[in-house]
Amino acid sequence: MTGAAKALRGLLHCFLLLTLLAGCGGGGGANLIGTGTNGNGGATLVSVQVSPSVSKIALGTATQVKATGVYSDNTTRDLTGQVTWSSSNTAVASVSNTPGTCGKVSTLAAGTTLIKATMGSVSGSCALSVIQSTLNFISLAPLSPTVAIGTSQQFTATGIFSTASGMMEQDLTAQVAWSSSNGNVSVSNSAGSNGLATAQLAGSATVTASMTIGGNTVTASTLMTVTSANLVSIQVTPSLPGIAAGTTQQFSATALFDDGSKQDFTSSVTWSSSSSSVAAISASGLATGLAAGTTTIKATSGAFNGSTTLTVSAASLVAMELVPLSPSIAVGLPQQFAVVGRFSDNTTSDVSTQATWSSSNSSVATVSNAAGSNGTAIPVAPGTTTISAALAGVTASTQLTVKDSAVTLVSIDVEPAIPSIPAGVQQPMTATGTYSDGSTQDLTASAVWTSDTPAVADISNATATRGVVTSFAPGTATITATLGSISGSTQLTVNTTTLVSIEVDPPLTSIPKGLSQQFTATGIFSDNSLFDLSPAVTWSSSTPGIATISNDALSSGLASTISAGTTTITATLGSVSGSTTLTVLPLTLQSITITPVNGSIALGTTQQFVATGTYSNNFTQDLTQYVTWISSDPGVASISNFKTERGLASALKVGTTNITAALGGLVSPAVALKVSNASLQSIIITPPVAPATTATMAAKTSTQFTATGNFDDGTTQDLSNLVTWNSSSTSVVAISNSTRSKGVATGISTGTATVSAVFRGVTGNANVNVIAASLTGLSIMPANPTIAAGTSFQLQAIGIFNNGLFTQDVTRTSKWSSSKYNVATFNNGFYKRGIVRGVAAGTCTVTVERGSFNGSTTVTVQ
C-alpha cells in the first residue's frame, strides 16, 4: 500500500469515527469501546498508554503521539483515532482531535505540558517538554541512493538542534518541504507519504529538504541516481519459515535487477496468502498464523512475483525469555526489550511485537505497546521497576534499574577507534557512554551523530541506519557522537583503494538439509586491505531449488537449504563478483551433545554452551545456533535463544539446573550447570603474559585483550564480555566496550597507558606501551596443528614488528587462506578470522597475509 493510500484510509477512518462518536474519542461511543465490545471480544479496557511517554521537541515544530489501549485479556489496540486528546497547558502545546490529524501536537511556547488521551473513564498521558532551540542542520537518509526507473525511495529528515543543555534531534520528515532539482525524480509533500521520492526518468536529481523556524531557514540535500535497470525477480524472505498459530511473521520483498543491484520492495509489492484460513498477511508483509497448515506467501509487482511457503503449527506457548536481563540505564535514555517464546514443539520465535508489555512502577519507567516501539522502556525517575511481557497466559519479567540522578555521563567512546575505509562503502559506528559510577551503556541509538566533512563521509541519524557512515571521496572526516553536552569522536580516513576481488566465506561448505548457513562477503582492495561488504553485495544461488540466499538487510547472506545437492553462492558488487560452493547433504540427525559438561560458574556470570549434532555417516555439525536451549530451572540460570547470544547461560541464583538442547524430535542428554556463590578475588588481563609486566603494541593497530577472573573456590572464568574496560589515556590506547568488539584495544598514538577491567568492584590492570613500529614478518600459532574432521580450531596470526623487537596478535586484520579447501577451510569474516575447520582427512598449507607480508604452517586433518 502506498503512503497516499494509507493516508486516505486514515482519513476515512477518522471521518467515520467523527460521524459515529462526534470526535476522535468523544460521545457515548467511548464507553462502548472501553467495555471491549468493539473488536476485543468482551475484554475491558484497563489502561491507555500514550507514546512516546516522555518527549522533548523543539519550539516551532510538531510531533505525533499515539494512544494504545491495554485490555483485561492482555491484548492491545491502537486507539489514537478514538480517544479524546487534551493538553494540560494549551499555552505551551495544543493537540488535535480533528479527523486525519488525531494526536498531532503543535508547539506554541517553551515549557512543559501533559498530553492526555481519554476513553470513557480510562486515560493516560505523556510528559512533553517544548524546548527553545536553534535548528543547526538537517540530516537526510539514505545518503546518495541509487534506484531503478519506476521505483520509489523513502527519505527521512532528522533535525539537529542546539539547546541550552546541548544538542537534541527530532524527526522532521513530515514537516520539511521536499523538492527535487529536476523531473527525473518527484518527491511527495503529501501527508502520509512525505519524503517519498519516485524515479520517473533515468539520470540523477538532487533531493532537498528545507525548513524555516523563527526566520531561520535550513536546507539539506543528497543526490539520487536513477538507473535504467530492469527488474529480473523478486525475492521473499525468510525462506520456508514456521510459526505457531496466533503468532506473526514479518516478510520482506527484495527486487533484483539486471545490473546486479537490489532494492527493498517490501512496501511496494502486493502481498497475498494462498490460504487465508491458515495465515492472513497485511499490506506491509506481516503474516498472522490462524490455523495449522501451509500457505504460499506471495509478493507481486506488475508481472513479477516471488513466494515462499509458511508453515503454521498448532504448538502452544510454554515459556518466554526476556532480554536484556536486569539492565541499569540512565534517566531519559530508552531501553529496548525483546522477548522470545518457546513452544510445545521445541521451536522458538521472537514474539516482542505480540506480547503485552507492562511496568510495575510507571513513575520509574514506562514501556510501550505501540506498533513500532513495542518493548521500548522510557526511564522517568531513579528507582527500580519490573518490566513484564505477557502472551497467551505466559509471562516473562526482569528488573530495570534507573540510575540515580547523581550518576552522570562522563565520556563517550566512538568505535572503531581509527577507522579506514574505501570510498563508496558504509561503516557502522558505535557510541559507548561511560558514567560516573564506572558503568557503561550503548548510546548508538541515543546520541546525535555528525560529520565535520560530509563531502568525504556523512553519518545517518535515521532510526533504521543510525550511526552508519557512508563514504564518498578520499580524505578525512571527524565523526562525533553527542548526548547532551558530552561528546566523543574519532577520525575516519577514506582511502583511494579500489575493489579488486570479493571472497565469499566460508568456502566449500557442506551442511545437512534443513539447516541454514551464514555467508559473508569480504572485499579485497588494491592495497590488500579487507572490508566486510556483506550487506552491500547482491547475493545469488545458482540452484534455488537446492538453497536460497537472502538479500534482505536484516538477514543478508543467509542461505536456507531446500533439498540435497550442490549450488554456487555468489556475491556481486558492481562488476566484481566472488563465489563459493554450498553442498546440501541428505543426512539424518542421530544425536545432540552439549559442551561443556557439568560446568560451574559464579553467581552473576555467564557460560557459553555449544551443541554438536552427529548425523548419519558420522558427519558432525555445530548446532548451537539451530537448537532450542532449555534450562530446567531458569530461576537458577536462564539460557538464551536469541540469535546474537544463543546458548549463553546467565547465572541468576545459587543452585543447580540442567541444560538441554532440542532440534526436531531429538533432545540432548542433560548437562548440569552449578551456580556457586564464589567470590571474585582478582582479574588477570592478557596480554601481557607473565613474566612481562607491560604489553607493547604498534600505533594504528588493534589487539584483543582478555580478562580472566580468579574466584575464592579455586575456579577461573573468562570475564572479557562482562567487565567494563577502561584506559587511563584514551589518546594513547582506546579499548572497546561495544558488544561485538569488547576488549579490543587500539593504539592511537605513541605513549603509555593503563588498561583496566572492572567487575563487581574488583579491578585488573595491564600496562600498555604504544610505539611507532612497522611490520617486518608474520607467523602462525600454534605451528603445524592437527585437528579432527568436522571440528574447528582458532589459529592466531602473530605480527613481528621492527625485526623482532616485539610481537603482536594481528589475527583480525589479516587475510587467511588454505591450499586445499577440500581438506580445511577458513572464514575471513571479521569476527571469525583465523578459525580453521577440518573438512576431510589430509594435509594442507595455511597462509596468512597482511600487506606485503605472509606466513604459513601445515594443518593436518585426521
mmCIF file with all atom_site columns, N, CA and C in Angstrom, residues 3 49 56 98 102 248 256 261 309 364 384 396 447 474 584 592 627 666 715 741 751 806:
data_model
loop_
_atom_site.group_PDB
_atom_site.id
_atom_site.type_symbol
_atom_site.label_atom_id
_atom_site.label_alt_id
_atom_site.label_comp_id
_atom_site.label_asym_id
_atom_site.label_entity_id
_atom_site.label_seq_id
_atom_site.pdbx_PDB_ins_code
_atom_site.Cartn_x
_atom_site.Cartn_y
_atom_site.Cartn_z
_atom_site.occupancy
_atom_site.B_iso_or_equiv
_atom_site.pdbx_formal_charge
_atom_site.auth_seq_id
_atom_site.auth_comp_id
_atom_site.auth_asym_id
_atom_site.auth_atom_id
_atom_site.pdbx_PDB_model_num
ATOM 1  N N  . GLY A 1 3   ? 1.966  5.290   0.476  1.00 0.00 ? 3   GLY A N  1
ATOM 2  C CA . GLY A 1 3   ? 1.767  6.229   1.580  1.00 0.00 ? 3   GLY A CA 1
ATOM 3  C C  . GLY A 1 3   ? 0.485  7.005   1.409  1.00 0.00 ? 3   GLY A C  1
ATOM 4  N N  . GLN A 1 49  ? -2.079 3.815   27.097 1.00 0.00 ? 49  GLN A N  1
ATOM 5  C CA . GLN A 1 49  ? -0.680 4.259   27.081 1.00 0.00 ? 49  GLN A CA 1
ATOM 6  C C  . GLN A 1 49  ? -0.506 5.299   25.980 1.00 0.00 ? 49  GLN A C  1
ATOM 7  N N  . LYS A 1 56  ? 10.740 15.390  24.171 1.00 0.00 ? 56  LYS A N  1
ATOM 8  C CA . LYS A 1 56  ? 11.317 16.725  24.072 1.00 0.00 ? 56  LYS A CA 1
ATOM 9  C C  . LYS A 1 56  ? 11.251 17.121  22.607 1.00 0.00 ? 56  LYS A C  1
ATOM 10 N N  . THR A 1 98  ? -8.939 16.555  15.397 1.00 0.00 ? 98  THR A N  1
ATOM 11 C CA . THR A 1 98  ? -9.526 16.645  14.061 1.00 0.00 ? 98  THR A CA 1
ATOM 12 C C  . THR A 1 98  ? -9.250 15.369  13.282 1.00 0.00 ? 98  THR A C  1
ATOM 13 N N  . CYS A 1 102 ? -5.537 13.304  14.191 1.00 0.00 ? 102 CYS A N  1
ATOM 14 C CA . CYS A 1 102 ? -5.732 12.958  15.601 1.00 0.00 ? 102 CYS A CA 1
ATOM 15 C C  . CYS A 1 102 ? -4.393 12.671  16.287 1.00 0.00 ? 102 CYS A C  1
ATOM 16 N N  . THR A 1 248 ? 3.021  -14.197 14.716 1.00 0.00 ? 248 THR A N  1
ATOM 17 C CA . THR A 1 248 ? 3.196  -13.491 13.452 1.00 0.00 ? 248 THR A CA 1
ATOM 18 C C  . THR A 1 248 ? 4.586  -13.706 12.866 1.00 0.00 ? 248 THR A C  1
ATOM 19 N N  . LEU A 1 256 ? 15.462 -7.743  -7.439 1.00 0.00 ? 256 LEU A N  1
ATOM 20 C CA . LEU A 1 256 ? 16.777 -7.936  -8.035 1.00 0.00 ? 256 LEU A CA 1
ATOM 21 C C  . LEU A 1 256 ? 16.725 -7.457  -9.481 1.00 0.00 ? 256 LEU A C  1
ATOM 22 N N  . SER A 1 261 ? 22.039 -4.929  -9.106 1.00 0.00 ? 261 SER A N  1
ATOM 23 C CA . SER A 1 261 ? 21.634 -4.157  -7.930 1.00 0.00 ? 261 SER A CA 1
ATOM 24 C C  . SER A 1 261 ? 20.395 -4.761  -7.286 1.00 0.00 ? 261 SER A C  1
ATOM 25 N N  . THR A 1 309 ? 6.924  -20.624 1.266  1.00 0.00 ? 309 THR A N  1
ATOM 26 C CA . THR A 1 309 ? 5.901  -21.379 1.982  1.00 0.00 ? 309 THR A CA 1
ATOM 27 C C  . THR A 1 309 ? 5.994  -21.105 3.473  1.00 0.00 ? 309 THR A C  1
ATOM 28 N N  . VAL A 1 364 ? 8.796  5.156   37.645 1.00 0.00 ? 364 VAL A N  1
ATOM 29 C CA . VAL A 1 364 ? 10.217 4.910   37.401 1.00 0.00 ? 364 VAL A CA 1
ATOM 30 C C  . VAL A 1 364 ? 10.486 4.751   35.904 1.00 0.00 ? 364 VAL A C  1
ATOM 31 N N  . THR A 1 384 ? 13.678 1.384   40.782 1.00 0.00 ? 384 THR A N  1
ATOM 32 C CA . THR A 1 384 ? 13.597 0.074   40.126 1.00 0.00 ? 384 THR A CA 1
ATOM 33 C C  . THR A 1 384 ? 12.156 -0.233  39.780 1.00 0.00 ? 384 THR A C  1
ATOM 34 N N  . ALA A 1 396 ? 6.960  -13.274 31.180 1.00 0.00 ? 396 ALA A N  1
ATOM 35 C CA . ALA A 1 396 ? 8.395  -13.201 31.464 1.00 0.00 ? 396 ALA A CA 1
ATOM 36 C C  . ALA A 1 396 ? 8.685  -11.823 32.031 1.00 0.00 ? 396 ALA A C  1
ATOM 37 N N  . ALA A 1 447 ? 22.587 8.895   20.772 1.00 0.00 ? 447 ALA A N  1
ATOM 38 C CA . ALA A 1 447 ? 23.463 10.032  20.500 1.00 0.00 ? 447 ALA A CA 1
ATOM 39 C C  . ALA A 1 447 ? 23.093 10.720  19.188 1.00 0.00 ? 447 ALA A C  1
ATOM 40 N N  . PRO A 1 474 ? 37.935 10.372  -1.164 1.00 0.00 ? 474 PRO A N  1
ATOM 41 C CA . PRO A 1 474 ? 39.134 10.264  -0.325 1.00 0.00 ? 474 PRO A CA 1
ATOM 42 C C  . PRO A 1 474 ? 39.344 11.503  0.529  1.00 0.00 ? 474 PRO A C  1
ATOM 43 N N  . VAL A 1 584 ? 24.492 -29.386 0.023  1.00 0.00 ? 584 VAL A N  1
ATOM 44 C CA . VAL A 1 584 ? 23.448 -29.754 0.977  1.00 0.00 ? 584 VAL A CA 1
ATOM 45 C C  . VAL A 1 584 ? 23.383 -31.276 1.027  1.00 0.00 ? 584 VAL A C  1
ATOM 46 N N  . ILE A 1 592 ? 22.479 -35.320 19.702 1.00 0.00 ? 592 ILE A N  1
ATOM 47 C CA . ILE A 1 592 ? 22.970 -33.979 20.025 1.00 0.00 ? 592 ILE A CA 1
ATOM 48 C C  . ILE A 1 592 ? 23.735 -34.070 21.339 1.00 0.00 ? 592 ILE A C  1
ATOM 49 N N  . VAL A 1 627 ? 19.547 -25.164 17.582 1.00 0.00 ? 627 VAL A N  1
ATOM 50 C CA . VAL A 1 627 ? 18.775 -25.867 18.593 1.00 0.00 ? 627 VAL A CA 1
ATOM 51 C C  . VAL A 1 627 ? 17.966 -24.893 19.439 1.00 0.00 ? 627 VAL A C  1
ATOM 52 N N  . LEU A 1 666 ? 14.568 -34.594 18.493 1.00 0.00 ? 666 LEU A N  1
ATOM 53 C CA . LEU A 1 666 ? 15.669 -35.046 19.329 1.00 0.00 ? 666 LEU A CA 1
ATOM 54 C C  . LEU A 1 666 ? 15.973 -34.053 20.439 1.00 0.00 ? 666 LEU A C  1
ATOM 55 N N  . THR A 1 715 ? 38.263 -21.663 41.169 1.00 0.00 ? 715 THR A N  1
ATOM 56 C CA . THR A 1 715 ? 37.880 -21.706 39.763 1.00 0.00 ? 715 THR A CA 1
ATOM 57 C C  . THR A 1 715 ? 38.288 -20.415 39.059 1.00 0.00 ? 715 THR A C  1
ATOM 58 N N  . SER A 1 741 ? 32.901 -6.024  19.884 1.00 0.00 ? 741 SER A N  1
ATOM 59 C CA . SER A 1 741 ? 34.362 -5.870  19.881 1.00 0.00 ? 741 SER A CA 1
ATOM 60 C C  . SER A 1 741 ? 34.896 -5.590  21.277 1.00 0.00 ? 741 SER A C  1
ATOM 61 N N  . GLY A 1 751 ? 53.048 6.296   23.343 1.00 0.00 ? 751 GLY A N  1
ATOM 62 C CA . GLY A 1 751 ? 52.955 6.659   24.750 1.00 0.00 ? 751 GLY A CA 1
ATOM 63 C C  . GLY A 1 751 ? 52.614 5.438   25.582 1.00 0.00 ? 751 GLY A C  1
ATOM 64 N N  . PHE A 1 806 ? 59.320 -6.723  18.983 1.00 0.00 ? 806 PHE A N  1
ATOM 65 C CA . PHE A 1 806 ? 58.174 -7.233  19.732 1.00 0.00 ? 806 PHE A CA 1
ATOM 66 C C  . PHE A 1 806 ? 57.193 -7.879  18.761 1.00 0.00 ? 806 PHE A C  1
#
